Short mmCIF file of C-alpha atoms in Angstrom, two decimals:
data_model
loop_
_atom_site.label_atom_id
_atom_site.label_comp_id
_atom_site.label_asym_id
_atom_site.label_seq_id
_atom_site.Cartn_x
_atom_site.Cartn_y
_atom_site.Cartn_z
CA MET O 1 -3.54 -15.64 7.98
CA SER O 2 -2.61 -15.52 11.74
CA SER O 3 -1.13 -12.34 13.33
CA LEU O 4 2.16 -14.16 14.15
CA ILE O 5 2.74 -15.14 10.41
CA TRP O 6 2.14 -11.53 9.27
CA HIS O 7 4.62 -10.17 11.87
CA LEU O 8 7.21 -12.82 10.63
CA VAL O 9 6.68 -11.70 7.02
CA PHE O 10 6.95 -8.02 8.11
CA TRP O 11 10.17 -8.65 10.11
CA THR O 12 11.73 -10.68 7.29
CA LEU O 13 10.98 -7.98 4.77
CA LEU O 14 12.28 -5.26 7.04
CA THR O 15 15.51 -7.05 7.84
CA SER O 16 16.12 -8.37 4.30
CA LYS O 17 19.28 -6.90 2.68
CA THR O 18 18.53 -7.77 -0.84
CA ALA O 19 17.75 -4.89 -3.20
CA SER O 20 16.51 -4.51 -6.72
CA ALA O 21 18.46 -2.64 -9.41
CA ASN O 22 16.16 0.23 -9.37
CA GLU O 23 16.06 0.60 -5.46
CA SER O 24 15.79 4.27 -4.65
CA SER O 25 17.01 3.80 -1.07
CA THR O 26 20.68 2.65 -0.44
CA PRO O 27 21.73 1.34 2.90
CA ASN O 28 23.09 3.91 5.23
CA ALA O 29 21.74 6.75 3.10
CA GLN O 30 20.83 9.89 4.84
CA VAL O 31 17.15 10.67 4.10
CA SER O 32 15.82 13.72 5.52
CA TYR O 33 12.17 12.99 4.91
CA CYS O 34 9.96 10.28 3.93
CA ASN O 35 8.66 10.94 0.35
CA VAL O 36 5.37 9.34 -0.52
CA THR O 37 5.91 10.00 -4.19
CA GLY O 38 7.35 6.77 -5.90
CA VAL O 39 6.75 3.24 -6.65
CA TRP O 40 6.00 0.88 -3.81
CA ARG O 41 5.45 -2.82 -3.50
CA ASN O 42 3.76 -4.62 -0.47
CA GLU O 43 4.29 -8.13 1.12
CA LEU O 44 1.78 -9.71 -1.20
CA GLY O 45 3.10 -8.22 -4.44
CA SER O 46 0.71 -5.40 -5.10
CA THR O 47 2.26 -2.28 -6.55
CA LEU O 48 1.44 1.34 -5.72
CA ARG O 49 2.64 4.05 -7.96
CA VAL O 50 1.96 7.43 -6.48
CA LYS O 51 2.67 11.12 -6.96
CA ALA O 52 2.09 13.64 -4.08
CA GLU O 53 1.76 17.24 -5.02
CA GLY O 54 1.12 19.43 -2.17
CA SER O 55 -1.47 17.71 -0.06
CA GLU O 56 -2.90 15.71 -2.76
CA VAL O 57 -2.05 12.15 -3.80
CA ARG O 58 -2.76 10.55 -7.13
CA GLY O 59 -1.68 7.34 -8.84
CA VAL O 60 -2.43 3.77 -9.71
CA TYR O 61 -2.86 0.67 -7.49
CA GLN O 62 -2.08 -2.69 -9.18
CA THR O 63 -3.32 -5.51 -6.92
CA ALA O 64 -1.92 -8.95 -6.66
CA VAL O 65 -4.83 -10.40 -4.84
CA GLU O 66 -8.61 -10.42 -5.21
CA THR O 67 -11.57 -11.65 -3.04
CA THR O 68 -13.02 -13.32 -6.17
CA ARG O 69 -11.59 -13.71 -9.61
CA GLY O 70 -12.35 -10.55 -11.71
CA ALA O 71 -13.34 -8.27 -8.68
CA ALA O 72 -10.79 -6.05 -9.37
CA GLY O 73 -11.45 -5.71 -13.05
CA HIS O 74 -9.63 -6.88 -16.18
CA HIS O 75 -6.28 -5.43 -15.49
CA ARG O 76 -6.55 -5.64 -11.68
CA SER O 77 -5.63 -1.94 -11.15
CA GLY O 78 -7.40 1.16 -10.23
CA ARG O 79 -6.69 4.84 -10.07
CA ILE O 80 -5.97 6.21 -6.54
CA ILE O 81 -6.88 9.59 -5.03
CA GLY O 82 -5.99 10.76 -1.71
CA MET O 83 -4.36 13.29 0.79
CA VAL O 84 -0.86 13.47 2.43
CA SER O 85 0.24 15.63 5.38
CA ASP O 86 3.26 17.82 5.84
CA GLY O 87 6.27 16.62 7.96
CA THR O 88 9.31 14.25 7.80
CA GLN O 89 7.21 11.10 8.41
CA PRO O 90 3.76 12.22 6.90
CA THR O 91 0.48 10.50 7.37
CA PHE O 92 -1.74 9.86 4.27
CA SER O 93 -4.85 8.32 2.95
CA PHE O 94 -5.84 7.10 -0.46
CA SER O 95 -8.67 5.07 -1.93
CA VAL O 96 -9.48 3.03 -5.13
CA LEU O 97 -12.84 2.55 -6.78
CA TRP O 98 -12.66 -0.86 -8.50
CA GLU O 99 -14.05 -1.74 -11.98
CA LYS O 100 -16.52 -4.09 -10.51
CA GLY O 101 -17.93 -1.55 -8.01
CA SER O 102 -16.06 -2.38 -4.72
CA CYS O 103 -13.81 0.08 -3.22
CA SER O 104 -10.67 0.09 -0.96
CA ALA O 105 -9.23 2.58 1.30
CA TRP O 106 -5.86 2.82 3.03
CA VAL O 107 -4.71 5.17 5.79
CA GLY O 108 -1.14 5.19 7.06
CA GLN O 109 2.24 6.78 7.67
CA CYS O 110 5.53 7.02 5.66
CA PHE O 111 8.54 6.02 7.88
CA ILE O 112 12.34 6.15 7.44
CA LEU O 113 14.08 3.19 8.74
CA ASP O 114 17.46 3.29 10.34
CA ASP O 115 19.18 2.24 7.06
CA GLY O 116 17.52 5.12 5.15
CA ALA O 117 14.90 2.87 3.38
CA GLN O 118 11.27 4.32 3.26
CA VAL O 119 8.18 2.26 4.07
CA LEU O 120 4.54 2.97 4.08
CA LYS O 121 2.75 1.32 7.29
CA THR O 122 -1.03 1.29 6.31
CA PHE O 123 -4.30 -0.22 7.46
CA TRP O 124 -6.85 -1.03 4.72
CA MET O 125 -10.60 -1.56 4.49
CA LEU O 126 -12.21 -3.26 1.47
CA ARG O 127 -15.92 -2.82 0.83
CA SER O 128 -17.29 -5.40 -1.61
CA VAL O 129 -20.65 -4.83 -3.45
CA ALA O 130 -23.50 -6.50 -1.51
CA ASP O 131 -26.86 -7.66 -3.35
CA ASN O 132 -29.00 -6.47 -0.35
CA LEU O 133 -28.83 -5.21 3.17
CA ALA O 134 -29.19 -8.67 4.56
CA SER O 135 -26.04 -10.01 2.88
CA ALA O 136 -24.04 -6.79 3.65
CA TRP O 137 -22.62 -8.12 6.87
CA GLY O 138 -19.68 -10.04 5.14
CA SER O 139 -18.93 -7.28 2.64
CA THR O 140 -16.19 -5.41 4.48
CA ARG O 141 -12.72 -6.71 5.23
CA MET O 142 -9.85 -4.96 6.99
CA GLY O 143 -6.11 -5.60 7.29
CA GLU O 144 -2.44 -4.27 7.33
CA ASP O 145 -0.04 -3.58 4.54
CA VAL O 146 3.55 -2.56 4.56
CA PHE O 147 4.80 -0.97 1.29
CA PHE O 148 8.46 -0.75 0.55
CA LYS O 149 9.74 1.87 -1.89
CA THR O 150 11.18 0.26 -5.09
CA GLY O 151 11.78 3.37 -7.15
CA VAL O 152 10.90 6.85 -7.82
CA SER O 153 8.18 7.85 -10.26
CA ASN O 154 8.46 11.07 -12.52
#
């Protein structure tokens, strides 16, 4: 997908005023820090359920996309483990080892928007399993994701 389309999708999601019933951020709410703990959804419909304790991040990633059917496993989900920094808008990283052997990693930052909403701006890398070194050249993909907080997990 072209860069222009991704920017339009991102802008539409950022400026959208619709909210679900379990939305954790209310418009004009005063949020003092961006909290990585919670339930997040990206522009493609994937869901991230994460809990940060100290500098450690753990949770579950439920993907809405796959490179090939079944690549992410039967339930299309994987456990995540990662790290998060201190601060009001912390940086973080987390990774998933998928059932079929590929792995994904995200690195990003948690931001507080002007209306109090919280977003995770990330860059990701996916490494698919290659049969041999000669076929490994096409096994790595990279991209961007923006996750919007939809709720707070316990």
